Short mmCIF file of C-alpha atoms in Angstrom, two decimals:
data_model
loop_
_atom_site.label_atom_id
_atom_site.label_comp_id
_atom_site.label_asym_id
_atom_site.label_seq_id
_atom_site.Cartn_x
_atom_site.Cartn_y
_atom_site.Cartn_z
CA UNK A 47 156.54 -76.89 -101.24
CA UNK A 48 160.18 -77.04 -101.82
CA UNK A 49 162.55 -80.08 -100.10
CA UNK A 50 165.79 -79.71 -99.72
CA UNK A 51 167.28 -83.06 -100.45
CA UNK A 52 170.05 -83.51 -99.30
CA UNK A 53 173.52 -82.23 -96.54
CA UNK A 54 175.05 -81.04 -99.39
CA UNK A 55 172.09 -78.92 -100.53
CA UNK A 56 171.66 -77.63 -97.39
CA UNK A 57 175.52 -76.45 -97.31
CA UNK A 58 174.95 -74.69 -100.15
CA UNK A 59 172.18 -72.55 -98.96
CA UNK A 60 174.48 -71.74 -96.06
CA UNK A 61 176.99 -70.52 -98.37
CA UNK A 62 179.13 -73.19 -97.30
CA UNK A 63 181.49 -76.25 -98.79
CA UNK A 64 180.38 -79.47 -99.74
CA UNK A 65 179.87 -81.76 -96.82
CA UNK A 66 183.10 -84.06 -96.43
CA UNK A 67 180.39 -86.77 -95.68
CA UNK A 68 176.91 -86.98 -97.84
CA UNK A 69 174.74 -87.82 -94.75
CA UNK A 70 175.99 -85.74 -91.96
CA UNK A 71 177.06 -82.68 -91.11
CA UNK A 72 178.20 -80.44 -88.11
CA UNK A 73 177.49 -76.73 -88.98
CA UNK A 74 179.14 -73.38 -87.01
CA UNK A 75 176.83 -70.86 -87.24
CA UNK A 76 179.36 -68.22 -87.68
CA UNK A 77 180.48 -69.87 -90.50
CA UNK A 78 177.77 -69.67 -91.97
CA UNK A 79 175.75 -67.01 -94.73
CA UNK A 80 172.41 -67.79 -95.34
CA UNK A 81 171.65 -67.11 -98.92
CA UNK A 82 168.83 -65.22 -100.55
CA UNK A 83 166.17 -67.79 -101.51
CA UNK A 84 162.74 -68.22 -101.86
CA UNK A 85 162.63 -71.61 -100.31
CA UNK A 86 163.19 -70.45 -97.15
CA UNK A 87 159.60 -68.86 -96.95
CA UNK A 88 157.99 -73.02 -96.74
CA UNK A 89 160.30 -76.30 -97.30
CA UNK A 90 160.75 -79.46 -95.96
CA UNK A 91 163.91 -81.28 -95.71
CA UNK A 92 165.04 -85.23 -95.34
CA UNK A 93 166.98 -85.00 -92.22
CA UNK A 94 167.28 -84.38 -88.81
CA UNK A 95 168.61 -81.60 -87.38
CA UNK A 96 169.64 -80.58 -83.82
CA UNK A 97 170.28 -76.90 -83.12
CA UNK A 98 172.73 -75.47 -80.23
CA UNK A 99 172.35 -71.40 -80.28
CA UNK A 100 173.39 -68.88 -78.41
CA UNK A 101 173.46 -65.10 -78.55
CA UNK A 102 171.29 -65.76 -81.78
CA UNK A 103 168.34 -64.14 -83.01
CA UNK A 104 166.06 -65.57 -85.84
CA UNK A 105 163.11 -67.15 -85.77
CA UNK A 106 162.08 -70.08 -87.85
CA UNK A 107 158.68 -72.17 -88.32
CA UNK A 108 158.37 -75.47 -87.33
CA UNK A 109 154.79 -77.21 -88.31
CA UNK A 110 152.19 -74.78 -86.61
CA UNK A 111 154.39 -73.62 -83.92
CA UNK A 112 157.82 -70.71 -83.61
CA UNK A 113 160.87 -71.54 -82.40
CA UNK A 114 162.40 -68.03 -81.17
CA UNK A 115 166.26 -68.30 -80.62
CA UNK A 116 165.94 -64.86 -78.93
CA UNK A 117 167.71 -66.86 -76.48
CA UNK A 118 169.93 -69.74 -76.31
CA UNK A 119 168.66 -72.85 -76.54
CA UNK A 120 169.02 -76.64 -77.79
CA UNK A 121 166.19 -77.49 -80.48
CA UNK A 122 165.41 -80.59 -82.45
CA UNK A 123 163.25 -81.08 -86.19
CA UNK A 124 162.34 -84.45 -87.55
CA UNK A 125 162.43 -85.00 -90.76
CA UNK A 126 159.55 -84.17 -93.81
CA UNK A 127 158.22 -81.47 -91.24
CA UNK A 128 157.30 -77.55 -92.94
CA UNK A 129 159.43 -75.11 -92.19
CA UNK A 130 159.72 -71.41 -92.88
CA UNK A 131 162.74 -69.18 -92.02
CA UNK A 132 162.43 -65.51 -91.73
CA UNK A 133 165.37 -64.40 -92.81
CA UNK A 134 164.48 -60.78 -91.87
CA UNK A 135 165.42 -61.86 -88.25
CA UNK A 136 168.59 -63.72 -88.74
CA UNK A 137 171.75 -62.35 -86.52
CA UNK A 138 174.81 -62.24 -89.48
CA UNK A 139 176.87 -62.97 -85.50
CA UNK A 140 174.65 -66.17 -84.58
CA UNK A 141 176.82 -68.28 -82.99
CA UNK A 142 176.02 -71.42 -82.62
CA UNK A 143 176.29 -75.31 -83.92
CA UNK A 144 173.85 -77.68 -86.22
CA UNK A 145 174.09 -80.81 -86.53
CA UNK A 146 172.54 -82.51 -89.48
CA UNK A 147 171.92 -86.15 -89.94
CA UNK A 148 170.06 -87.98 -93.34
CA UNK A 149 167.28 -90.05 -91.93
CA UNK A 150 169.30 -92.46 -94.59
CA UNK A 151 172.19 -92.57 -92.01
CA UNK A 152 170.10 -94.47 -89.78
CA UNK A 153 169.59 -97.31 -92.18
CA UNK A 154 170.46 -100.82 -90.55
CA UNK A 155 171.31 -99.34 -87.33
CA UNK A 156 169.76 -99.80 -84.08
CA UNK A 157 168.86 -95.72 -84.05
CA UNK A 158 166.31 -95.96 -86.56
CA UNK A 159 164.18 -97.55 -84.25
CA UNK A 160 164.68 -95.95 -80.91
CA UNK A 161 164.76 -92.53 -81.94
CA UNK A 162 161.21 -92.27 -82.34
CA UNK A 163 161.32 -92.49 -78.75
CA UNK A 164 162.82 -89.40 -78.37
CA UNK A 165 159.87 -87.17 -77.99
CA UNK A 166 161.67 -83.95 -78.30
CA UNK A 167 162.06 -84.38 -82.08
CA UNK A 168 157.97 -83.49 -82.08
CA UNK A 169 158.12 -80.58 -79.15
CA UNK A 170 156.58 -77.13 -80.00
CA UNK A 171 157.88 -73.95 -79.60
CA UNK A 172 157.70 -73.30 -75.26
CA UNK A 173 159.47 -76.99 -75.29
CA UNK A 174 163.00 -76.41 -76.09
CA UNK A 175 165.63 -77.24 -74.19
CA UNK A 176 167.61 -74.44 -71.99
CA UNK A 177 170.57 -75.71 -70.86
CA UNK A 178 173.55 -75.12 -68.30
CA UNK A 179 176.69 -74.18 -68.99
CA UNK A 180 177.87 -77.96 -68.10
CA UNK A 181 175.03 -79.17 -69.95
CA UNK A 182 176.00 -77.10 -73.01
CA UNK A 183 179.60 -77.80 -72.80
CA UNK A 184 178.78 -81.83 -72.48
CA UNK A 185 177.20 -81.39 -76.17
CA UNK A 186 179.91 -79.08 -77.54
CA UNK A 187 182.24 -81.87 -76.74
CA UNK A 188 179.90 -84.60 -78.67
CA UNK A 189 179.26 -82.36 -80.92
CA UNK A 190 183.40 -81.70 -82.04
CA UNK A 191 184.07 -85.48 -81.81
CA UNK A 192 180.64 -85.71 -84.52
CA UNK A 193 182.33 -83.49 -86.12
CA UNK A 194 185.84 -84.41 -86.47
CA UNK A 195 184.64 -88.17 -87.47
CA UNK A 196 182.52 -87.23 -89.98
CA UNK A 197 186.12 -85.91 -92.10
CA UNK A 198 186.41 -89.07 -93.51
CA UNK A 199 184.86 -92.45 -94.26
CA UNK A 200 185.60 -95.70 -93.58
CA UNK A 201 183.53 -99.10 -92.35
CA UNK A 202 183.88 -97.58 -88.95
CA UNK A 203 182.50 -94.09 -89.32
CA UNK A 204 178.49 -95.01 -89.67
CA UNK A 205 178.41 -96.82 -86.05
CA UNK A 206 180.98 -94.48 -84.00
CA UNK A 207 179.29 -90.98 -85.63
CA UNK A 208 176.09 -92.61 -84.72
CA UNK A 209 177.16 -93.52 -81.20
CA UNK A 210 177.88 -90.41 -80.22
CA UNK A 211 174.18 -88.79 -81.42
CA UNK A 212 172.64 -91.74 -79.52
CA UNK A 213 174.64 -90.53 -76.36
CA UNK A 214 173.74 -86.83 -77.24
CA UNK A 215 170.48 -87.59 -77.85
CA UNK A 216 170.19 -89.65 -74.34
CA UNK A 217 171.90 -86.74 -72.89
CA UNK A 218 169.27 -84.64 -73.84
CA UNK A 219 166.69 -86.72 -73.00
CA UNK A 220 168.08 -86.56 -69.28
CA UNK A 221 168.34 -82.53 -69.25
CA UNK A 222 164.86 -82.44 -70.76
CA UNK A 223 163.67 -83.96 -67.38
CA UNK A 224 166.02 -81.84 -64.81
CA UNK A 225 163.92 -79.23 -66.89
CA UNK A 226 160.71 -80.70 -65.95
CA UNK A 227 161.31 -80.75 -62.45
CA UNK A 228 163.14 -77.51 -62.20
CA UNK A 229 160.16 -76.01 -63.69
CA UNK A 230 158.16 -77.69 -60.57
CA UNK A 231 155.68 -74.71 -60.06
CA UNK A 232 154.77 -74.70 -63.53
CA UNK A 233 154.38 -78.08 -64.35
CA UNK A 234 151.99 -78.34 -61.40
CA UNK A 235 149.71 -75.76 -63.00
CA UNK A 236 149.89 -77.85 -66.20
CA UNK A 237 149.25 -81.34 -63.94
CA UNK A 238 146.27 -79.53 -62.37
CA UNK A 239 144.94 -78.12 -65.98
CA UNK A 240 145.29 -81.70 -67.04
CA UNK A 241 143.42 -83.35 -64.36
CA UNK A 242 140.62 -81.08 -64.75
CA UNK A 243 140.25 -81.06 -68.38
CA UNK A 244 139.73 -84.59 -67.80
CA UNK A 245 136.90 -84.58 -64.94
CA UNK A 246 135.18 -81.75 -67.16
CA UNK A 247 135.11 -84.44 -69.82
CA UNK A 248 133.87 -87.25 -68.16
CA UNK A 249 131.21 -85.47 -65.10
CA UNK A 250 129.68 -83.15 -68.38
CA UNK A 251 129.83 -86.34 -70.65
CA UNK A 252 131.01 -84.80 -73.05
CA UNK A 253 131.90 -88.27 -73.96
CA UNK A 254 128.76 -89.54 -75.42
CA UNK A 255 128.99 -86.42 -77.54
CA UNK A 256 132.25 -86.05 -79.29
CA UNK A 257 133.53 -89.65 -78.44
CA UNK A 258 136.44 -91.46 -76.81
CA UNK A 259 139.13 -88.80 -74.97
CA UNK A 260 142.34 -88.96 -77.51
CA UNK A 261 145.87 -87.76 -76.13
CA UNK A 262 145.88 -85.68 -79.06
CA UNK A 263 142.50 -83.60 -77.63
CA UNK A 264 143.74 -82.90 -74.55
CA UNK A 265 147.06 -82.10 -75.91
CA UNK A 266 145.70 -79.46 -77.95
CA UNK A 267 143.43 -78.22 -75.24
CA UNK A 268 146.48 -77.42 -73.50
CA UNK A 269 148.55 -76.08 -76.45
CA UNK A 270 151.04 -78.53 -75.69
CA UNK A 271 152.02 -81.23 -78.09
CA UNK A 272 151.13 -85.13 -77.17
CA UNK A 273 154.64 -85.73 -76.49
CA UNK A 274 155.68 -83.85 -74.40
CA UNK A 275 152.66 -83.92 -72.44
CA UNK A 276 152.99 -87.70 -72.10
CA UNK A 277 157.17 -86.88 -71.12
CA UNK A 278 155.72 -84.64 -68.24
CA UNK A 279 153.47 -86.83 -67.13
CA UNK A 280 155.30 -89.77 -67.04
CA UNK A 281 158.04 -87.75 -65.16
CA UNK A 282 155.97 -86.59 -62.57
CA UNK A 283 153.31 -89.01 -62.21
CA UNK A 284 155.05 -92.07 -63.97
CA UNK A 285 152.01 -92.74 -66.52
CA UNK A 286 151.61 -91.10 -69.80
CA UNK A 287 148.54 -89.61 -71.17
CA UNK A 288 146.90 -92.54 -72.51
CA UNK A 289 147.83 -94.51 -69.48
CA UNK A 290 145.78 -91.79 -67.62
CA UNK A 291 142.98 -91.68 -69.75
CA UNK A 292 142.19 -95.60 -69.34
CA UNK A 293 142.81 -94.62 -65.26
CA UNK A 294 139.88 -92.25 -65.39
CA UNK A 295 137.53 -94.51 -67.74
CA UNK A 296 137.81 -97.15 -65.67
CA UNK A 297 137.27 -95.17 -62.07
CA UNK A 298 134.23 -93.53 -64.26
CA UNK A 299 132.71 -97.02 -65.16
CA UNK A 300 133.11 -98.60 -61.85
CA UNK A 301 130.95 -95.24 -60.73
CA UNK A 302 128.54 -96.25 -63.10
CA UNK A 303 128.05 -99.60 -62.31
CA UNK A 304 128.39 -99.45 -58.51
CA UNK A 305 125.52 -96.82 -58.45
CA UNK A 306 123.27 -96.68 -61.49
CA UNK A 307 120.99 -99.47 -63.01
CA UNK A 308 122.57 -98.30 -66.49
CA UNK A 309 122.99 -101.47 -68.95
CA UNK A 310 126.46 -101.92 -70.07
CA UNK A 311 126.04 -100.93 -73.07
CA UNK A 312 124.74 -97.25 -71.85
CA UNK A 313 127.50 -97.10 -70.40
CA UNK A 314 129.74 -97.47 -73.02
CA UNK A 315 128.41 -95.19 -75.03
CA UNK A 316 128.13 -92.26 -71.92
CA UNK A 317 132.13 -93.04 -71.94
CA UNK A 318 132.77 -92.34 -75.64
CA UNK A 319 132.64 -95.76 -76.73
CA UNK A 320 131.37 -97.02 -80.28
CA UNK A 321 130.91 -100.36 -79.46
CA UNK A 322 130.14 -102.26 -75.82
CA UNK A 323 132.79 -104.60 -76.35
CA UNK A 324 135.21 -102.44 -76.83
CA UNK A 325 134.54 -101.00 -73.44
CA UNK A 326 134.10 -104.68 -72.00
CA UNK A 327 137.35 -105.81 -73.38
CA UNK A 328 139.13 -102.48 -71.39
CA UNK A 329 137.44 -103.06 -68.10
CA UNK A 330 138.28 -106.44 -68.29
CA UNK A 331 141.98 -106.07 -69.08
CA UNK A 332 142.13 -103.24 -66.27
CA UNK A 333 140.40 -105.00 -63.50
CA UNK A 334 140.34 -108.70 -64.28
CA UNK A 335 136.51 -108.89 -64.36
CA UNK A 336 133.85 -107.81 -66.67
CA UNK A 337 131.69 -105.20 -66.23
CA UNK A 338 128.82 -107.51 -64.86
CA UNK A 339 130.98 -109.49 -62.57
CA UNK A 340 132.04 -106.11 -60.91
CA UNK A 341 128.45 -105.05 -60.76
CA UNK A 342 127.34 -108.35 -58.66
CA UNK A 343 129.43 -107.08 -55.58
CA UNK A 344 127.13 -104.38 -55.12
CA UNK A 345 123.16 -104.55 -54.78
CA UNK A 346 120.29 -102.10 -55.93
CA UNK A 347 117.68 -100.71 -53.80
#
Protein backbone atom coordinates (compact mmCIF):
# COMPACT_ATOMS: atom_id res chain seq x y z
CA UNK A 1 0.00 0.00 0.00
CA UNK A 2 1.55 3.17 -1.05
CA UNK A 3 1.34 6.63 1.37
CA UNK A 4 1.77 9.63 0.11
CA UNK A 5 3.67 11.54 2.68
CA UNK A 6 3.46 14.57 2.45
CA UNK A 7 1.50 18.33 0.66
CA UNK A 8 4.26 18.53 -1.39
CA UNK A 9 4.00 14.94 -2.67
CA UNK A 10 0.65 15.27 -3.24
CA UNK A 11 1.31 18.55 -5.50
CA UNK A 12 3.36 16.68 -7.44
CA UNK A 13 0.99 14.02 -8.42
CA UNK A 14 -1.30 16.88 -9.41
CA UNK A 15 1.22 18.13 -11.69
CA UNK A 16 1.46 21.08 -9.64
CA UNK A 17 4.23 23.48 -7.73
CA UNK A 18 5.62 22.91 -4.53
CA UNK A 19 3.34 23.94 -1.75
CA UNK A 20 4.42 27.57 -0.49
CA UNK A 21 3.67 25.98 2.99
CA UNK A 22 4.80 22.13 3.88
CA UNK A 23 1.55 21.37 5.84
CA UNK A 24 -1.23 22.93 3.97
CA UNK A 25 -2.49 23.46 0.91
CA UNK A 26 -5.54 24.95 -1.05
CA UNK A 27 -5.85 23.13 -4.46
CA UNK A 28 -8.07 24.50 -7.78
CA UNK A 29 -9.10 21.71 -9.49
CA UNK A 30 -8.67 23.25 -12.80
CA UNK A 31 -5.34 23.74 -12.05
CA UNK A 32 -4.74 20.74 -11.66
CA UNK A 33 -3.38 17.36 -14.01
CA UNK A 34 -3.51 14.29 -12.37
CA UNK A 35 -0.56 12.26 -13.37
CA UNK A 36 -0.26 8.71 -14.55
CA UNK A 37 0.56 6.57 -11.49
CA UNK A 38 0.07 3.42 -10.11
CA UNK A 39 -0.55 4.63 -6.64
CA UNK A 40 -3.63 5.90 -7.38
CA UNK A 41 -5.18 2.30 -7.76
CA UNK A 42 -4.77 1.88 -3.33
CA UNK A 43 -2.81 4.59 -1.04
CA UNK A 44 -3.15 6.18 2.01
CA UNK A 45 -2.08 9.59 2.81
CA UNK A 46 -1.14 11.68 6.23
CA UNK A 47 -3.58 14.42 5.95
CA UNK A 48 -6.84 15.66 5.84
CA UNK A 49 -8.50 16.69 3.06
CA UNK A 50 -11.79 18.55 2.37
CA UNK A 51 -13.18 18.49 -1.16
CA UNK A 52 -15.57 21.34 -2.76
CA UNK A 53 -16.65 20.01 -6.49
CA UNK A 54 -18.74 20.97 -8.85
CA UNK A 55 -19.53 20.09 -12.45
CA UNK A 56 -16.94 17.22 -11.70
CA UNK A 57 -16.98 13.73 -12.54
CA UNK A 58 -14.61 11.06 -10.98
CA UNK A 59 -15.07 8.75 -8.59
CA UNK A 60 -12.68 7.82 -5.87
CA UNK A 61 -12.63 5.06 -2.95
CA UNK A 62 -12.81 5.89 0.40
CA UNK A 63 -12.43 2.70 2.95
CA UNK A 64 -15.31 0.30 1.74
CA UNK A 65 -17.51 2.92 0.42
CA UNK A 66 -17.61 5.46 -3.29
CA UNK A 67 -17.71 8.84 -3.24
CA UNK A 68 -19.32 9.82 -6.79
CA UNK A 69 -18.73 13.59 -7.61
CA UNK A 70 -21.25 13.04 -10.46
CA UNK A 71 -22.56 15.93 -8.72
CA UNK A 72 -21.40 18.70 -6.66
CA UNK A 73 -20.75 18.19 -3.39
CA UNK A 74 -18.55 19.02 -0.15
CA UNK A 75 -16.60 15.75 1.06
CA UNK A 76 -14.20 15.13 3.88
CA UNK A 77 -11.17 12.05 4.38
CA UNK A 78 -9.31 11.57 7.60
CA UNK A 79 -6.16 10.73 7.56
CA UNK A 80 -4.30 6.91 7.15
CA UNK A 81 -7.72 5.89 5.43
CA UNK A 82 -7.36 3.56 1.76
CA UNK A 83 -8.10 5.18 -1.06
CA UNK A 84 -8.30 4.34 -4.73
CA UNK A 85 -8.84 6.86 -7.59
CA UNK A 86 -10.11 5.80 -10.91
CA UNK A 87 -8.59 7.87 -13.00
CA UNK A 88 -10.61 6.50 -15.99
CA UNK A 89 -13.46 8.81 -14.66
CA UNK A 90 -11.69 11.98 -13.95
CA UNK A 91 -13.26 15.28 -15.82
CA UNK A 92 -9.70 17.08 -17.34
CA UNK A 93 -12.67 20.44 -16.62
CA UNK A 94 -13.33 19.47 -12.80
CA UNK A 95 -13.70 22.47 -11.21
CA UNK A 96 -13.48 22.61 -7.96
CA UNK A 97 -11.23 23.35 -4.60
CA UNK A 98 -9.15 20.93 -2.02
CA UNK A 99 -8.02 21.79 0.80
CA UNK A 100 -5.27 19.81 2.38
CA UNK A 101 -4.10 19.96 5.91
CA UNK A 102 -0.98 17.58 7.63
CA UNK A 103 -2.52 15.99 10.64
CA UNK A 104 1.10 17.54 11.86
CA UNK A 105 -0.50 21.05 11.52
CA UNK A 106 -2.66 20.32 14.29
CA UNK A 107 0.15 19.74 16.72
CA UNK A 108 -0.26 21.90 20.03
CA UNK A 109 -3.40 23.38 18.91
CA UNK A 110 -6.73 23.13 20.34
CA UNK A 111 -8.02 21.35 16.78
CA UNK A 112 -6.30 18.25 17.37
CA UNK A 113 -8.62 17.44 19.89
CA UNK A 114 -12.00 18.61 18.78
CA UNK A 115 -11.87 17.53 15.38
CA UNK A 116 -12.51 14.09 16.14
CA UNK A 117 -15.77 15.42 16.90
CA UNK A 118 -16.49 16.18 13.61
CA UNK A 119 -18.19 13.08 12.47
CA UNK A 120 -18.22 13.86 8.86
CA UNK A 121 -14.49 13.08 8.52
CA UNK A 122 -15.81 9.13 8.91
CA UNK A 123 -19.22 9.54 6.62
CA UNK A 124 -19.70 7.03 3.70
CA UNK A 125 -20.52 7.60 0.39
CA UNK A 126 -24.76 8.69 0.55
CA UNK A 127 -23.35 11.18 3.47
CA UNK A 128 -21.80 14.01 1.73
CA UNK A 129 -22.66 17.23 2.03
CA UNK A 130 -24.87 19.10 -0.84
CA UNK A 131 -24.82 22.48 -0.35
CA UNK A 132 -26.55 25.90 -1.38
CA UNK A 133 -25.30 28.33 -3.33
CA UNK A 134 -24.87 30.59 0.01
CA UNK A 135 -23.61 27.67 1.70
CA UNK A 136 -21.01 27.08 -1.04
CA UNK A 137 -20.07 30.60 -1.44
CA UNK A 138 -19.59 30.92 2.65
CA UNK A 139 -16.68 28.16 2.11
CA UNK A 140 -15.26 29.64 -1.10
CA UNK A 141 -14.68 32.70 0.94
CA UNK A 142 -12.84 30.57 3.89
CA UNK A 143 -11.47 28.72 1.61
CA UNK A 144 -9.49 31.99 -0.43
CA UNK A 145 -8.58 33.57 2.94
CA UNK A 146 -6.92 29.60 3.76
CA UNK A 147 -5.53 30.10 0.89
CA UNK A 148 -4.04 33.41 0.64
CA UNK A 149 -2.49 32.89 4.37
CA UNK A 150 -0.96 29.90 3.71
CA UNK A 151 1.66 32.19 1.04
CA UNK A 152 3.84 32.75 3.69
CA UNK A 153 4.96 31.88 7.21
CA UNK A 154 5.34 33.55 10.14
CA UNK A 155 4.48 32.87 14.17
CA UNK A 156 1.03 33.94 13.19
CA UNK A 157 0.14 31.72 10.27
CA UNK A 158 -0.38 28.16 12.29
CA UNK A 159 -3.32 29.70 14.61
CA UNK A 160 -5.12 32.16 11.97
CA UNK A 161 -4.93 29.25 8.93
CA UNK A 162 -6.23 27.01 11.58
CA UNK A 163 -8.99 29.36 12.68
CA UNK A 164 -10.48 29.59 9.71
CA UNK A 165 -10.76 25.43 9.10
CA UNK A 166 -12.22 25.34 12.65
CA UNK A 167 -14.92 27.92 11.43
CA UNK A 168 -15.26 25.93 8.09
CA UNK A 169 -15.38 22.93 9.68
CA UNK A 170 -18.21 24.30 12.28
CA UNK A 171 -19.82 25.65 9.27
CA UNK A 172 -20.17 22.43 7.94
CA UNK A 173 -21.12 20.84 10.81
CA UNK A 174 -24.26 23.29 10.85
CA UNK A 175 -25.21 22.58 6.99
CA UNK A 176 -24.76 18.88 7.71
CA UNK A 177 -27.85 19.26 10.05
CA UNK A 178 -30.14 21.75 7.78
CA UNK A 179 -29.42 18.52 5.61
CA UNK A 180 -30.78 16.25 8.12
CA UNK A 181 -33.87 17.94 8.56
CA UNK A 182 -34.42 18.93 5.01
CA UNK A 183 -34.20 15.37 4.25
CA UNK A 184 -37.22 14.96 6.95
CA UNK A 185 -39.10 12.15 4.98
CA UNK A 186 -36.11 10.18 4.68
CA UNK A 187 -34.62 10.36 7.84
CA UNK A 188 -37.95 9.19 9.28
CA UNK A 189 -37.70 5.97 7.29
CA UNK A 190 -34.16 5.59 8.67
CA UNK A 191 -35.56 6.57 12.52
CA UNK A 192 -38.27 3.93 11.97
CA UNK A 193 -35.62 1.20 10.45
CA UNK A 194 -33.65 2.02 13.54
CA UNK A 195 -36.23 1.57 16.09
CA UNK A 196 -37.18 -1.66 14.74
CA UNK A 197 -33.91 -3.18 14.24
CA UNK A 198 -33.71 -2.64 17.80
CA UNK A 199 -37.13 -4.29 19.12
CA UNK A 200 -36.23 -7.26 16.62
CA UNK A 201 -33.10 -7.56 18.73
CA UNK A 202 -34.28 -7.48 22.02
CA UNK A 203 -38.29 -9.34 21.65
CA UNK A 204 -36.21 -12.35 19.39
CA UNK A 205 -33.28 -12.20 21.97
CA UNK A 206 -31.11 -12.27 19.77
CA UNK A 207 -29.16 -10.93 22.61
CA UNK A 208 -28.32 -13.98 24.51
CA UNK A 209 -27.06 -15.20 21.17
CA UNK A 210 -24.65 -12.89 19.55
CA UNK A 211 -24.21 -10.58 22.68
CA UNK A 212 -24.49 -6.96 23.77
CA UNK A 213 -26.15 -4.53 20.76
CA UNK A 214 -22.89 -2.38 19.52
CA UNK A 215 -23.52 1.02 17.56
CA UNK A 216 -21.31 -0.42 15.12
CA UNK A 217 -24.06 -3.55 14.42
CA UNK A 218 -26.77 -1.57 13.90
CA UNK A 219 -24.82 0.84 11.92
CA UNK A 220 -23.94 -1.70 9.51
CA UNK A 221 -27.38 -3.19 9.48
CA UNK A 222 -28.38 -0.01 8.09
CA UNK A 223 -25.42 0.59 5.73
CA UNK A 224 -24.85 3.70 7.40
CA UNK A 225 -21.68 4.45 9.25
CA UNK A 226 -21.80 4.87 13.33
CA UNK A 227 -21.35 8.45 12.94
CA UNK A 228 -23.48 9.64 11.21
CA UNK A 229 -26.09 7.53 12.51
CA UNK A 230 -25.39 8.83 16.02
CA UNK A 231 -25.38 12.78 14.14
CA UNK A 232 -29.00 11.87 12.95
CA UNK A 233 -30.10 10.69 15.87
CA UNK A 234 -28.96 13.09 18.10
CA UNK A 235 -30.48 15.73 15.68
CA UNK A 236 -33.73 14.41 15.64
CA UNK A 237 -34.18 12.67 18.77
CA UNK A 238 -31.31 14.41 20.83
CA UNK A 239 -29.59 10.96 21.96
CA UNK A 240 -27.05 9.13 20.00
CA UNK A 241 -26.97 5.52 19.31
CA UNK A 242 -25.43 4.28 22.33
CA UNK A 243 -27.50 6.58 24.40
CA UNK A 244 -30.47 4.67 22.77
CA UNK A 245 -29.26 1.38 23.16
CA UNK A 246 -28.87 1.72 27.14
CA UNK A 247 -32.75 3.39 26.71
CA UNK A 248 -34.00 0.11 25.35
CA UNK A 249 -31.88 -2.27 27.80
CA UNK A 250 -33.08 -0.72 30.53
CA UNK A 251 -37.06 -0.51 29.42
CA UNK A 252 -36.25 -4.38 28.44
CA UNK A 253 -34.95 -5.25 32.04
CA UNK A 254 -37.53 -3.42 33.94
CA UNK A 255 -39.98 -5.83 31.62
CA UNK A 256 -38.17 -8.57 32.91
CA UNK A 257 -38.21 -7.97 36.33
CA UNK A 258 -41.69 -6.45 36.71
CA UNK A 259 -43.17 -9.68 35.12
CA UNK A 260 -40.97 -12.76 35.17
CA UNK A 261 -39.48 -14.69 38.22
CA UNK A 262 -36.10 -14.65 36.08
CA UNK A 263 -32.92 -14.32 38.53
CA UNK A 264 -30.84 -11.41 37.71
CA UNK A 265 -28.40 -13.00 36.41
CA UNK A 266 -30.79 -14.66 33.56
CA UNK A 267 -31.45 -11.71 32.82
CA UNK A 268 -28.32 -10.42 32.06
CA UNK A 269 -27.37 -12.84 29.99
CA UNK A 270 -31.08 -12.77 27.83
CA UNK A 271 -29.79 -8.94 27.36
CA UNK A 272 -26.35 -9.72 25.90
CA UNK A 273 -24.51 -9.39 28.97
CA UNK A 274 -21.24 -11.41 29.95
CA UNK A 275 -21.29 -10.77 33.37
CA UNK A 276 -24.41 -9.84 35.98
CA UNK A 277 -22.62 -7.03 37.29
CA UNK A 278 -22.07 -5.49 34.45
CA UNK A 279 -25.76 -5.33 33.86
CA UNK A 280 -26.30 -4.39 37.68
CA UNK A 281 -23.87 -1.60 37.53
CA UNK A 282 -26.07 -0.11 34.20
CA UNK A 283 -29.44 -0.45 35.80
CA UNK A 284 -28.20 1.06 38.68
CA UNK A 285 -26.56 4.10 37.08
CA UNK A 286 -29.84 4.49 34.84
CA UNK A 287 -32.44 4.23 37.48
CA UNK A 288 -30.82 4.79 40.84
CA UNK A 289 -31.72 1.31 42.16
CA UNK A 290 -30.55 -2.14 41.57
CA UNK A 291 -32.19 -4.59 39.85
CA UNK A 292 -33.66 -6.22 43.10
CA UNK A 293 -34.72 -3.03 44.69
CA UNK A 294 -36.82 -2.31 41.47
CA UNK A 295 -38.18 -5.80 41.59
CA UNK A 296 -39.62 -5.35 45.37
CA UNK A 297 -42.24 -2.73 44.04
CA UNK A 298 -43.95 -5.33 42.28
CA UNK A 299 -45.30 -8.81 43.69
CA UNK A 300 -45.60 -12.39 42.07
CA UNK A 301 -48.63 -14.41 41.90
Amino acid sequence: MNTIQSVSAFHRLLSLPEPKHPLVSVINLSESIFLEDDVWKGFMNRFYCVALKREATGKIRYGQQHYDYDKGVLSFTAPNQVHSLDLGTMDCDSKGHLLIFHEDFLLKHPLAQTISSFGFFSYAVNEALHLSEDEERDLIEILHKIDKESQHIDRHTQEIILSQIDLLLNYSKRFYERQFITRKNNNHQLLAKFEQFLNDYFNQEQAAKNGLLTVHQIAEAMNLSPNYLSDLLRVHTGQNTQQHIHEKLISKAKEKLSSTQLSVSEIAYILGFEHAQSFSTLFKKKTNMAPLEFRAKFKFN
